[in-house]
Coordinates of C-alpha atoms in Angstrom, one line a residue:
M1 CA 18.5 24.2 -15.2
L2 CA 16.5 21.2 -14.0
T3 CA 12.8 21.7 -13.1
E4 CA 11.1 19.3 -10.7
S5 CA 7.3 19.2 -10.3
F6 CA 4.6 17.1 -8.8
I7 CA 0.9 16.4 -9.4
A8 CA -1.5 16.3 -6.5
S9 CA -5.3 15.6 -6.3
V10 CA -7.7 16.4 -3.6
L11 CA -10.8 14.8 -2.0
D12 CA -13.1 17.6 -0.8
T13 CA -13.3 20.5 -3.2
E14 CA -16.4 22.0 -1.4
K15 CA -14.3 23.0 1.6
A16 CA -13.7 26.7 2.0
T17 CA -10.6 27.8 0.3
T18 CA -8.0 30.4 1.3
G19 CA -8.2 32.2 -2.0
A20 CA -10.0 32.5 -5.3
A21 CA -7.1 30.9 -7.1
N22 CA -7.5 27.6 -5.2
K23 CA -11.3 27.5 -5.7
D24 CA -12.7 24.2 -7.2
I25 CA -9.2 22.8 -7.8
G26 CA -9.4 19.0 -8.2
I27 CA -6.0 18.3 -9.6
L28 CA -3.0 20.6 -9.8
V29 CA 0.5 20.6 -11.4
H30 CA 2.9 22.3 -8.9
E31 CA 6.5 23.2 -9.5
Y32 CA 8.7 22.1 -6.6
Q33 CA 12.0 23.7 -7.6
P34 CA 13.6 26.0 -8.5
L35 CA 10.5 28.2 -8.0
S36 CA 7.5 26.8 -5.9
A37 CA 4.3 27.7 -7.7
I38 CA 1.1 26.2 -9.2
R39 CA 1.5 25.8 -12.9
T40 CA -1.7 24.0 -14.1
T41 CA -5.0 23.1 -12.5
F42 CA -7.8 20.8 -13.5
K43 CA -11.3 21.1 -12.1
K44 CA -14.3 18.7 -11.6
S45 CA -12.4 16.0 -9.8
V46 CA -12.7 14.4 -6.4
T47 CA -10.4 11.5 -5.7
K48 CA -9.7 9.1 -2.8
P49 CA -6.2 7.8 -2.0
N50 CA -4.6 5.5 -4.6
C51 CA -7.0 6.8 -7.3
L52 CA -4.7 8.8 -9.5
A53 CA -2.5 7.6 -12.4
I54 CA -0.2 9.8 -14.6
S55 CA 1.5 9.4 -18.0
I56 CA 3.4 11.9 -20.0
S57 CA 0.3 12.8 -22.0
H58 CA -2.7 12.1 -19.7
I59 CA -4.0 12.2 -16.1
F60 CA -6.5 9.5 -14.9
A61 CA -8.6 10.2 -11.8
A62 CA -11.1 7.7 -10.4
Q63 CA -13.9 9.7 -8.9
A64 CA -14.9 9.1 -5.3
E65 CA -18.1 7.1 -4.8
K66 CA -18.7 7.0 -8.5
A67 CA -18.1 4.4 -11.3
V68 CA -16.3 6.9 -13.6
I69 CA -12.8 7.9 -14.5
H70 CA -12.0 11.5 -15.6
V71 CA -9.3 11.6 -18.3
Y72 CA -7.4 14.9 -18.6
N73 CA -5.1 15.7 -21.5
R74 CA -1.9 17.4 -20.2
E75 CA -0.9 18.9 -23.5
R76 CA -4.2 20.6 -24.2
G77 CA -4.8 21.3 -20.5
N78 CA -8.5 20.2 -20.4
Q79 CA -10.7 17.3 -19.7
E80 CA -10.6 14.8 -22.6
T81 CA -13.3 12.4 -21.7
I82 CA -15.3 10.7 -18.9
V83 CA -15.2 6.9 -19.0
P84 CA -18.0 5.0 -17.1
F85 CA -17.5 1.5 -15.6
P86 CA -19.9 -1.1 -14.4
E87 CA -18.8 -0.6 -10.7
K88 CA -17.0 1.9 -8.6
V89 CA -13.3 2.2 -9.2
T90 CA -11.3 2.3 -5.9
S91 CA -7.7 2.3 -7.1
L92 CA -5.6 3.1 -10.2
A93 CA -2.0 2.3 -11.4
L94 CA -0.3 2.8 -14.7
I95 CA 1.5 -0.3 -16.2
G96 CA 4.3 0.7 -18.6
H97 CA 6.8 3.5 -19.0
Y98 CA 5.7 7.0 -18.0
E99 CA 6.8 8.3 -21.5
G100 CA 4.9 5.7 -23.5
A101 CA 1.3 4.5 -24.1
G102 CA 0.6 1.9 -21.6
I103 CA -2.1 0.0 -19.7
L104 CA -4.2 1.2 -16.9
A105 CA -4.9 -1.1 -14.0
L106 CA -8.1 -0.6 -12.0
G107 CA -9.2 -2.0 -8.7
T108 CA -13.0 -2.1 -8.1
A109 CA -15.4 -2.0 -5.2
G110 CA -16.3 -5.6 -6.0
G111 CA -12.8 -6.9 -5.5
R112 CA -12.0 -7.2 -9.2
V113 CA -8.9 -6.2 -11.2
L114 CA -9.4 -4.6 -14.6
L115 CA -6.7 -4.0 -17.2
W116 CA -7.5 -1.3 -19.8
E117 CA -5.3 -1.0 -22.9
L118 CA -5.4 2.7 -23.5
C119 CA -4.5 2.6 -27.2
T120 CA -6.8 -0.3 -28.2
G121 CA -9.7 -0.1 -25.9
R122 CA -9.3 -3.8 -24.9
L123 CA -10.5 -4.4 -21.3
V124 CA -9.6 -7.5 -19.3
S125 CA -11.4 -8.3 -16.1
T126 CA -10.8 -10.9 -13.4
P127 CA -13.5 -12.5 -11.2
P128 CA -13.9 -11.0 -7.7
S129 CA -10.6 -12.0 -6.0
H130 CA -10.8 -10.0 -2.8
L131 CA -13.6 -10.2 -0.3
Q132 CA -13.7 -6.4 -0.2
A133 CA -12.8 -3.5 -2.4
T134 CA -9.4 -3.5 -4.1
T135 CA -8.0 -0.3 -2.6
C136 CA -4.2 -0.6 -3.3
L137 CA -2.3 -1.4 -6.5
A138 CA 1.5 -1.6 -7.1
V139 CA 3.3 -2.5 -10.4
D140 CA 6.8 -3.8 -10.3
P141 CA 9.5 -2.0 -12.5
S142 CA 9.6 -5.0 -14.9
F143 CA 5.9 -4.6 -15.6
N144 CA 5.5 -8.3 -15.2
F145 CA 3.7 -8.4 -11.8
L146 CA 0.8 -6.5 -10.3
L147 CA 0.2 -6.5 -6.5
T148 CA -3.3 -5.7 -5.1
G149 CA -4.3 -5.0 -1.6
S150 CA -7.7 -4.8 0.2
P151 CA -9.3 -4.3 3.6
D152 CA -9.7 -8.1 3.7
A153 CA -6.0 -8.1 4.9
S154 CA -4.7 -10.0 1.9
V155 CA -2.3 -9.1 -0.9
H156 CA -2.6 -10.8 -4.3
V157 CA 0.3 -11.1 -6.8
W158 CA -0.8 -11.3 -10.5
S159 CA 1.0 -12.0 -13.7
I160 CA 0.3 -9.1 -16.0
T161 CA 1.5 -11.1 -19.1
T162 CA -0.9 -13.9 -18.3
L163 CA -3.8 -11.6 -17.8
L164 CA -3.2 -9.9 -21.1
S165 CA -2.4 -13.1 -23.0
F166 CA -4.7 -13.8 -26.0
S167 CA -4.4 -17.6 -25.4
T168 CA -5.9 -19.5 -22.5
P169 CA -5.2 -22.9 -20.9
S170 CA -7.6 -25.6 -21.9
A171 CA -10.6 -26.0 -19.7
H172 CA -10.1 -29.7 -19.8
D173 CA -6.7 -29.5 -18.3
P174 CA -7.1 -29.0 -14.6
S175 CA -3.3 -29.1 -14.0
R176 CA -2.9 -25.6 -15.6
P177 CA -4.1 -22.7 -13.4
S178 CA -6.7 -20.2 -14.6
P179 CA -5.2 -17.1 -16.2
Y180 CA -7.7 -15.0 -14.1
S181 CA -6.4 -16.3 -10.8
P182 CA -3.5 -14.7 -8.8
L183 CA -0.1 -16.4 -8.8
R184 CA 0.0 -16.3 -5.0
T185 CA -1.6 -14.6 -2.0
L186 CA 0.3 -12.9 0.8
S187 CA -1.8 -13.1 4.0
N188 CA 0.3 -12.3 7.1
H189 CA -1.5 -9.1 8.0
R190 CA -4.4 -9.1 10.5
A191 CA -6.1 -5.9 9.4
A192 CA -6.9 -3.8 6.4
I193 CA -4.1 -3.1 3.9
T194 CA -3.5 0.7 3.7
A195 CA -0.5 1.0 1.2
L196 CA 1.6 -1.1 -1.2
I197 CA 4.9 -0.2 -2.8
T198 CA 7.6 -2.1 -4.8
G199 CA 11.3 -1.6 -5.0
H200 CA 13.1 0.0 -8.0
S201 CA 14.9 -3.2 -9.2
S202 CA 13.8 -5.2 -12.2
N203 CA 15.5 -8.4 -11.2
S204 CA 14.1 -11.3 -9.1
A205 CA 15.6 -9.9 -5.9
N206 CA 13.2 -7.0 -5.8
V207 CA 11.0 -6.6 -2.8
A208 CA 7.5 -5.2 -2.0
I209 CA 6.3 -3.5 1.2
S210 CA 2.8 -3.6 2.5
A211 CA 1.3 -1.5 5.3
S212 CA -1.7 -2.4 7.4
E213 CA -4.0 -1.0 10.1
D214 CA -2.5 -3.7 12.5
N215 CA 0.4 -1.2 12.8
T216 CA 2.9 -3.3 10.9
C217 CA 4.9 -3.1 7.6
L218 CA 5.9 -6.3 6.0
V219 CA 8.7 -6.7 3.5
W220 CA 8.1 -9.4 0.9
D221 CA 9.9 -11.4 -1.7
Y222 CA 6.8 -11.3 -3.9
H223 CA 8.4 -13.5 -6.6
A224 CA 8.5 -16.5 -4.2
G225 CA 5.8 -15.4 -1.7
I226 CA 8.3 -15.3 1.2
L227 CA 8.0 -12.9 4.2
L228 CA 11.4 -11.3 4.6
H229 CA 11.0 -9.1 7.6
T230 CA 8.4 -7.5 9.9
F231 CA 8.5 -3.9 11.2
I232 CA 6.2 -3.0 14.2
L233 CA 5.3 0.6 14.0
P234 CA 4.1 2.9 16.9
N235 CA 1.0 4.1 14.9
T236 CA -1.2 3.3 11.9
P237 CA 0.6 3.8 8.6
L238 CA -1.6 5.3 6.0
C239 CA 0.9 5.7 3.1
L240 CA 4.5 4.6 2.2
A241 CA 7.4 6.0 0.1
L242 CA 10.6 4.1 -0.8
D243 CA 14.1 5.6 -1.0
P244 CA 15.4 5.9 -4.6
A245 CA 18.2 3.5 -3.8
D246 CA 16.0 1.1 -1.7
R247 CA 18.0 1.8 1.4
A248 CA 14.9 2.7 3.5
F249 CA 11.3 3.5 3.3
Y250 CA 9.0 6.1 5.0
A251 CA 5.6 5.8 6.6
G252 CA 3.0 8.5 7.1
Y253 CA 0.9 8.3 10.3
D254 CA -2.6 9.4 11.0
D255 CA -1.3 11.8 13.6
G256 CA 0.7 13.8 11.0
S257 CA 4.1 12.4 11.8
T258 CA 6.4 10.5 9.5
Q259 CA 8.7 7.6 10.2
L260 CA 12.1 6.6 8.7
I261 CA 12.6 2.8 8.6
N262 CA 16.3 2.3 7.6
F263 CA 17.3 -1.2 6.3
Y264 CA 20.9 -0.6 7.3
S265 CA 20.7 0.8 10.8
Y266 CA 20.4 -2.6 12.6
P267 CA 23.3 -5.0 13.3
S268 CA 23.3 -8.0 11.0
L269 CA 26.0 -10.1 9.3
S270 CA 24.1 -9.6 6.0
H271 CA 21.4 -7.2 4.7
Q272 CA 18.8 -7.1 7.4
I273 CA 15.8 -8.0 5.2
Y274 CA 17.6 -10.9 3.6
D275 CA 19.0 -12.4 6.8
P276 CA 17.2 -15.7 7.4
D277 CA 17.9 -15.5 11.1
L278 CA 15.9 -12.3 11.4
R279 CA 12.8 -13.2 9.5
S280 CA 11.0 -14.4 12.6
T281 CA 12.2 -11.5 14.7
P282 CA 10.1 -8.3 14.3
T283 CA 11.9 -4.9 14.4
Q284 CA 10.7 -1.7 15.9
P285 CA 12.1 1.6 14.6
T286 CA 13.8 3.9 17.0
P287 CA 11.9 7.0 18.3
E288 CA 14.6 9.2 17.0
D289 CA 13.6 8.3 13.4
R290 CA 10.0 9.6 13.9
W291 CA 9.6 13.2 12.8
S292 CA 6.6 15.3 13.9
L293 CA 4.9 18.5 12.7
P294 CA 4.3 21.5 14.8
A295 CA 1.2 21.0 16.9
D296 CA -0.8 23.8 15.2
V297 CA -0.5 22.3 11.7
A298 CA -0.5 18.6 12.5
S299 CA -2.9 16.5 10.4
A300 CA -3.1 12.9 9.0
V301 CA -0.6 12.1 6.3
L302 CA -2.5 10.8 3.2
S303 CA 0.3 10.7 0.6
L304 CA 4.1 10.6 0.5
E305 CA 6.7 11.2 -2.2
I306 CA 10.5 11.7 -2.3
S307 CA 12.4 14.2 -4.4
Y308 CA 14.5 13.2 -7.3
D309 CA 17.8 13.4 -5.4
G310 CA 16.4 11.6 -2.4
A311 CA 17.2 14.5 0.0
M312 CA 13.7 15.7 0.7
L313 CA 10.4 14.0 1.7
L314 CA 7.2 15.6 0.6
S315 CA 3.9 14.8 2.4
G316 CA 0.2 15.7 1.6
H317 CA -2.1 16.1 4.6
E318 CA -5.8 15.9 5.4
N319 CA -6.0 19.6 6.1
G320 CA -4.8 20.4 2.6
K321 CA -1.2 21.4 3.4
I322 CA 1.9 20.0 1.7
H323 CA 5.0 19.9 3.9
T324 CA 8.6 19.0 3.2
W325 CA 11.0 17.1 5.5
D326 CA 14.8 17.2 5.5
I327 CA 15.9 13.6 5.4
A328 CA 19.6 14.3 6.2
K329 CA 18.8 16.3 9.3
G330 CA 15.9 14.1 10.2
R331 CA 13.3 16.8 10.9
Y332 CA 10.5 18.9 9.5
A333 CA 11.6 21.6 7.0
T334 CA 8.8 23.9 5.8
Q335 CA 5.3 24.2 4.4
L336 CA 5.3 24.0 0.6
A337 CA 1.7 24.8 -0.3
D338 CA -1.8 25.0 1.2
I339 CA -4.6 23.7 -1.1
S340 CA -7.2 23.7 1.7
S341 CA -8.6 20.3 0.7
S342 CA -7.4 16.9 1.6
V343 CA -4.3 16.0 -0.5
T344 CA -5.1 12.3 -1.1
N345 CA -2.7 11.6 -4.0
F346 CA 0.8 12.9 -4.6
R347 CA 3.0 12.0 -7.6
M348 CA 6.5 13.4 -8.4
L349 CA 7.2 13.9 -12.1
P350 CA 10.5 13.2 -13.8
P351 CA 12.8 16.2 -13.9
Q352 CA 12.8 18.4 -17.0
G353 CA 15.7 20.2 -18.5
F354 CA 18.3 17.5 -19.3
C355 CA 20.7 18.3 -22.1
V356 CA 19.5 15.3 -24.2
P357 CA 15.7 15.1 -23.6
F358 CA 14.0 11.7 -23.9
V359 CA 11.8 11.4 -27.0
P360 CA 9.3 8.5 -26.7
R361 CA 8.9 6.4 -29.8
L362 CA 5.1 6.0 -29.4
K363 CA 2.8 8.8 -28.5
M364 CA -0.8 8.5 -27.4
L365 CA -2.9 11.3 -28.8
S366 CA -6.1 10.3 -27.2
V367 CA -7.3 7.3 -25.2
V368 CA -9.6 4.7 -26.7
K369 CA -12.6 4.0 -24.5
P370 CA -12.8 0.4 -23.2
R371 CA -15.0 -2.2 -24.9
Y372 CA -17.1 -4.0 -22.3
E373 CA -17.1 -7.7 -23.0
S374 CA -18.7 -10.7 -21.4
S375 CA -15.7 -11.1 -19.2
L376 CA -16.9 -8.3 -16.9
T377 CA -19.8 -10.4 -15.8
G378 CA -17.5 -13.0 -14.3
S379 CA -20.1 -15.7 -14.5
N380 CA -18.0 -18.2 -16.4
M381 CA -14.5 -17.0 -16.9
S382 CA -13.3 -20.3 -18.5
S383 CA -15.7 -19.9 -21.3
V384 CA -14.6 -16.4 -22.3
E385 CA -13.0 -16.3 -25.8
R386 CA -9.5 -14.8 -25.4
G387 CA -8.4 -14.9 -29.0
L388 CA -7.3 -11.9 -31.0
S389 CA -10.4 -10.0 -32.2
E390 CA -10.8 -9.0 -35.8
T391 CA -11.4 -5.4 -34.7
Y392 CA -8.3 -5.2 -32.5
T393 CA -6.6 -2.0 -33.7
I394 CA -3.9 0.3 -32.1
T395 CA -4.4 4.0 -32.2
A396 CA -1.1 5.8 -31.6
Q397 CA 1.4 8.0 -33.3
F398 CA 5.1 7.3 -33.8
A399 CA 6.9 10.2 -32.2
S400 CA 10.2 9.5 -33.9
A401 CA 11.5 8.1 -37.1
I402 CA 11.1 4.3 -37.5
P403 CA 14.5 2.6 -38.0
L404 CA 14.4 0.4 -41.0
L405 CA 17.0 -2.3 -41.1
S406 CA 18.5 -3.4 -44.4
V407 CA 17.7 -6.9 -45.6
T408 CA 20.4 -9.4 -44.9
N409 CA 21.2 -12.7 -46.7
D410 CA 23.2 -14.1 -43.8
P411 CA 21.0 -16.9 -42.2
M412 CA 22.8 -16.4 -38.9
K413 CA 21.5 -12.8 -38.7
S414 CA 18.0 -13.3 -40.0
F415 CA 16.6 -14.1 -36.6
D416 CA 18.1 -11.0 -35.1
H417 CA 16.9 -9.0 -38.0
A418 CA 13.3 -10.2 -37.5
L419 CA 13.6 -9.7 -33.7
T420 CA 14.9 -6.1 -33.9
H421 CA 12.8 -4.9 -36.8
S422 CA 10.3 -2.2 -36.1
S423 CA 7.6 -4.1 -37.9
L424 CA 7.4 -7.5 -39.7
P425 CA 10.3 -7.9 -42.3
S426 CA 9.2 -8.3 -45.9
D427 CA 10.9 -11.7 -46.3
L428 CA 9.2 -13.0 -43.2
L429 CA 5.8 -11.8 -44.6
D430 CA 6.5 -13.5 -47.9
E431 CA 7.4 -16.7 -46.2
G432 CA 4.2 -16.7 -44.1
L433 CA 2.0 -16.0 -47.2
A434 CA 3.7 -18.9 -49.0
Q435 CA 2.9 -21.2 -46.1
L436 CA -0.7 -20.1 -46.1
I437 CA -1.0 -20.7 -49.9
M438 CA 0.5 -24.1 -49.5
I439 CA -1.9 -25.0 -46.6
S440 CA -4.9 -23.8 -48.5
S441 CA -3.9 -25.7 -51.7
T442 CA -3.3 -29.0 -49.7
T443 CA -6.5 -28.8 -47.7
E444 CA -8.8 -27.9 -50.6
G445 CA -10.8 -31.0 -51.8
P446 CA -11.6 -32.0 -55.4
S447 CA -14.0 -29.6 -57.1
G448 CA -15.2 -31.9 -59.9
S449 CA -14.4 -29.4 -62.6
S450 CA -11.6 -29.7 -65.2
G451 CA -10.8 -26.0 -65.0
R452 CA -9.9 -26.3 -61.4
H453 CA -7.5 -29.2 -62.1
E454 CA -5.9 -27.3 -64.9
D455 CA -5.3 -24.4 -62.6
M456 CA -3.8 -26.7 -60.0
N457 CA -1.6 -28.2 -62.6
A458 CA -0.5 -24.8 -63.7
E459 CA 0.3 -23.9 -60.0
E460 CA 2.4 -27.0 -59.4
P461 CA 5.8 -25.3 -60.2
G462 CA 4.9 -22.4 -57.8
I463 CA 3.9 -24.9 -55.1
A464 CA 7.2 -26.8 -55.5
T465 CA 9.0 -23.5 -55.1
L466 CA 7.0 -22.6 -52.0
K467 CA 7.8 -26.1 -50.6
A468 CA 11.5 -25.5 -51.2
Q469 CA 11.3 -22.2 -49.5
L470 CA 9.5 -23.8 -46.5
R471 CA 12.2 -26.5 -46.2
H472 CA 14.8 -23.8 -46.3
A473 CA 13.0 -21.8 -43.6
R474 CA 12.7 -24.8 -41.4
A475 CA 16.4 -25.6 -41.8
T476 CA 17.3 -22.0 -41.0
S477 CA 15.0 -22.1 -38.0
M478 CA 16.6 -25.3 -36.7
A479 CA 20.0 -23.7 -37.2
H480 CA 19.0 -20.7 -35.2
A481 CA 17.5 -22.9 -32.5
E482 CA 20.8 -24.9 -32.3
H483 CA 22.8 -21.7 -32.2
A484 CA 20.6 -20.4 -29.4
V485 CA 21.0 -23.6 -27.4
A486 CA 24.8 -23.4 -27.9
L487 CA 24.9 -19.8 -26.7
S488 CA 22.8 -20.7 -23.7
D489 CA 25.2 -23.6 -22.8
E490 CA 28.2 -21.3 -23.2
L491 CA 26.5 -18.6 -21.0
L492 CA 25.8 -21.2 -18.3
R493 CA 29.5 -22.4 -18.5
I494 CA 30.8 -18.9 -18.2
Q495 CA 28.4 -18.2 -15.3
D496 CA 29.6 -21.4 -13.5
A497 CA 33.2 -20.5 -14.1
E498 CA 32.6 -17.0 -12.7
R499 CA 30.9 -18.5 -9.6
R500 CA 33.7 -20.9 -9.1
K501 CA 36.2 -18.1 -9.5
R502 CA 34.3 -15.9 -6.9
R503 CA 34.1 -18.9 -4.6
M504 CA 37.9 -19.6 -4.8
K505 CA 38.6 -15.9 -4.2
K506 CA 36.3 -15.9 -1.2
L507 CA 38.0 -19.1 0.2
G508 CA 41.4 -17.5 -0.5
R509 CA 40.4 -14.4 1.5
I510 CA 39.2 -16.5 4.4
K511 CA 42.4 -18.5 4.4
R512 CA 44.5 -15.4 4.3
M513 CA 42.5 -13.9 7.2
N514 CA 42.9 -17.1 9.2
L515 CA 46.7 -17.1 8.6
E516 CA 47.0 -13.5 9.6
E517 CA 45.0 -14.2 12.7
E518 CA 47.2 -17.1 13.6
R519 CA 50.3 -15.0 13.0
R520 CA 48.9 -12.3 15.2
K521 CA 48.2 -14.7 18.0
R522 CA 51.7 -16.2 17.8
A523 CA 53.2 -12.7 17.9
M524 CA 51.1 -11.7 20.9
A525 CA 52.2 -15.0 22.6
A526 CA 55.9 -14.3 21.9
V527 CA 55.5 -10.8 23.2
G528 CA 53.9 -12.1 26.3
R529 CA 56.6 -14.6 26.9
K530 CA 59.2 -12.0 26.4
Q531 CA 57.6 -9.7 28.9
E532 CA 57.3 -12.5 31.5
G533 CA 61.1 -13.3 31.0
A534 CA 62.0 -9.6 31.5
M535 CA 59.9 -9.4 34.6
E536 CA 61.6 -12.6 36.0
V537 CA 65.1 -11.1 35.4
D538 CA 64.1 -7.8 37.0
K539 CA 62.8 -9.8 40.0
K540 CA 66.0 -11.7 40.4
E541 CA 68.1 -8.5 40.1
A542 CA 65.9 -6.8 42.8
E543 CA 66.4 -9.8 45.1
A544 CA 70.2 -9.7 44.6
E545 CA 70.4 -6.0 45.3
E546 CA 68.2 -6.5 48.4
A547 CA 70.5 -9.3 49.7
E548 CA 73.6 -7.2 49.0
L549 CA 72.1 -4.3 50.9
S550 CA 71.2 -6.5 53.8
S551 CA 74.8 -7.9 54.1
S552 CA 76.3 -4.4 53.9
T553 CA 74.0 -3.3 56.7
E554 CA 75.1 -6.3 58.9
E555 CA 78.8 -5.6 58.3
L556 CA 78.3 -1.9 59.4
T557 CA 76.4 -3.0 62.5
G558 CA 79.2 -5.5 63.4
T559 CA 81.9 -2.8 63.0
D560 CA 80.1 -0.4 65.2

């Protein structure tokens, strides 16, 4: 049996609770189905919206109005550590798979973005990029892009790989952008950004949705920085949730209601958000797609999530209640829980109970506290050294057996062997050490001692052997490069052929449709002409009968 649960965090733990069991709860693990009940609680935590991140082993909670993050260990069920930062943390997001050991993205009150490698302690910081606090973070499914939002009404798109790179463009080359600057800025909103979400696709057609206090939601192609569509909402959206199949998204309003915005409910020749003719035409959702709570329990919606099957919408409210909504019926369903403190963050967990459970290859036993470097000052980012530190170490545990591939003598497979190996292959290590020995022997100057020359003479056969190995490695590398180019050309040829084939099929379908339409018109014209001929014959027969009847009447009259 599958078990579905969620994790929620609250803002005001000093508020009077309904029972002793809920007292001082800051974070809770709640089972959603099959049996609704609280399973685990963590205390000493007060979080604002967008300040909760979750992995399979840990929970990260940025404390409200404080420059600290509380780290909780889910396996041990306690608080593992408290991590201080130079400034207040206003948003959190996990970069990487839920099951693995990833990177924690932090938004700060000063408008910065911090990336904390949880298994190494490395901390990368950008200069202040927003004019105000970074309050919203969203990571795309490919883990290549990070989106940040702020009350300054702008959304920045960052390259995660560039931020984490150990190399940096030369300060003397102004044509290359700084690795600490965003790739692009999306600035069509006119008020503070309240929520950011990205689609579930990992390709270049994925979209992002931003909500703002100007009562609009904008759909973006964040790869190209293009505004795809604008939705005008009847109220201020405070949070967003996206359908598992990216068919629609949901907005939570400050009056306690929720809104369904369906991408497929409006007439368009193509997908609405990708139709170029509709980009400049805002759309307003229908009132029927707005669902309201009963008046006695209505409260602002601070967080939204969707169940695993996409059938139920779950909402966390300012009055501490968690409600469910039936998406198929389009209405409020029931109250799921009452925490009696503002439910500011809400995260659904992957279902448990599959026949073949997923086993992560890497397990993070405990987080490594960040090392604060000069990059946090932001005074001169171009002068910060980004090379690999000598103390750079990874602290993690392999949760499954490491696959060891057998050594192959086929030069065509050596590259694939090195690429798929769990570590560095021994032959590759030997080749690298040989190159280092050769470089050190060629760059070392004369020593002035006969003993050194004798040693060098004795090592000449070994150097010759290493040079031969180097030539062989270079030849193999060139062969692999040529093979890769050939494969790339073949792939492009196949893709072009497939595109031509699809284009010819499409043209054939259009031609057949035109022929069928022409035949239909001709058939309708023939039927029309046939009907007109039949009507003309009937008219002539009626006139003949009338004339015959008239003549008969005259004959009878004359006879009388």
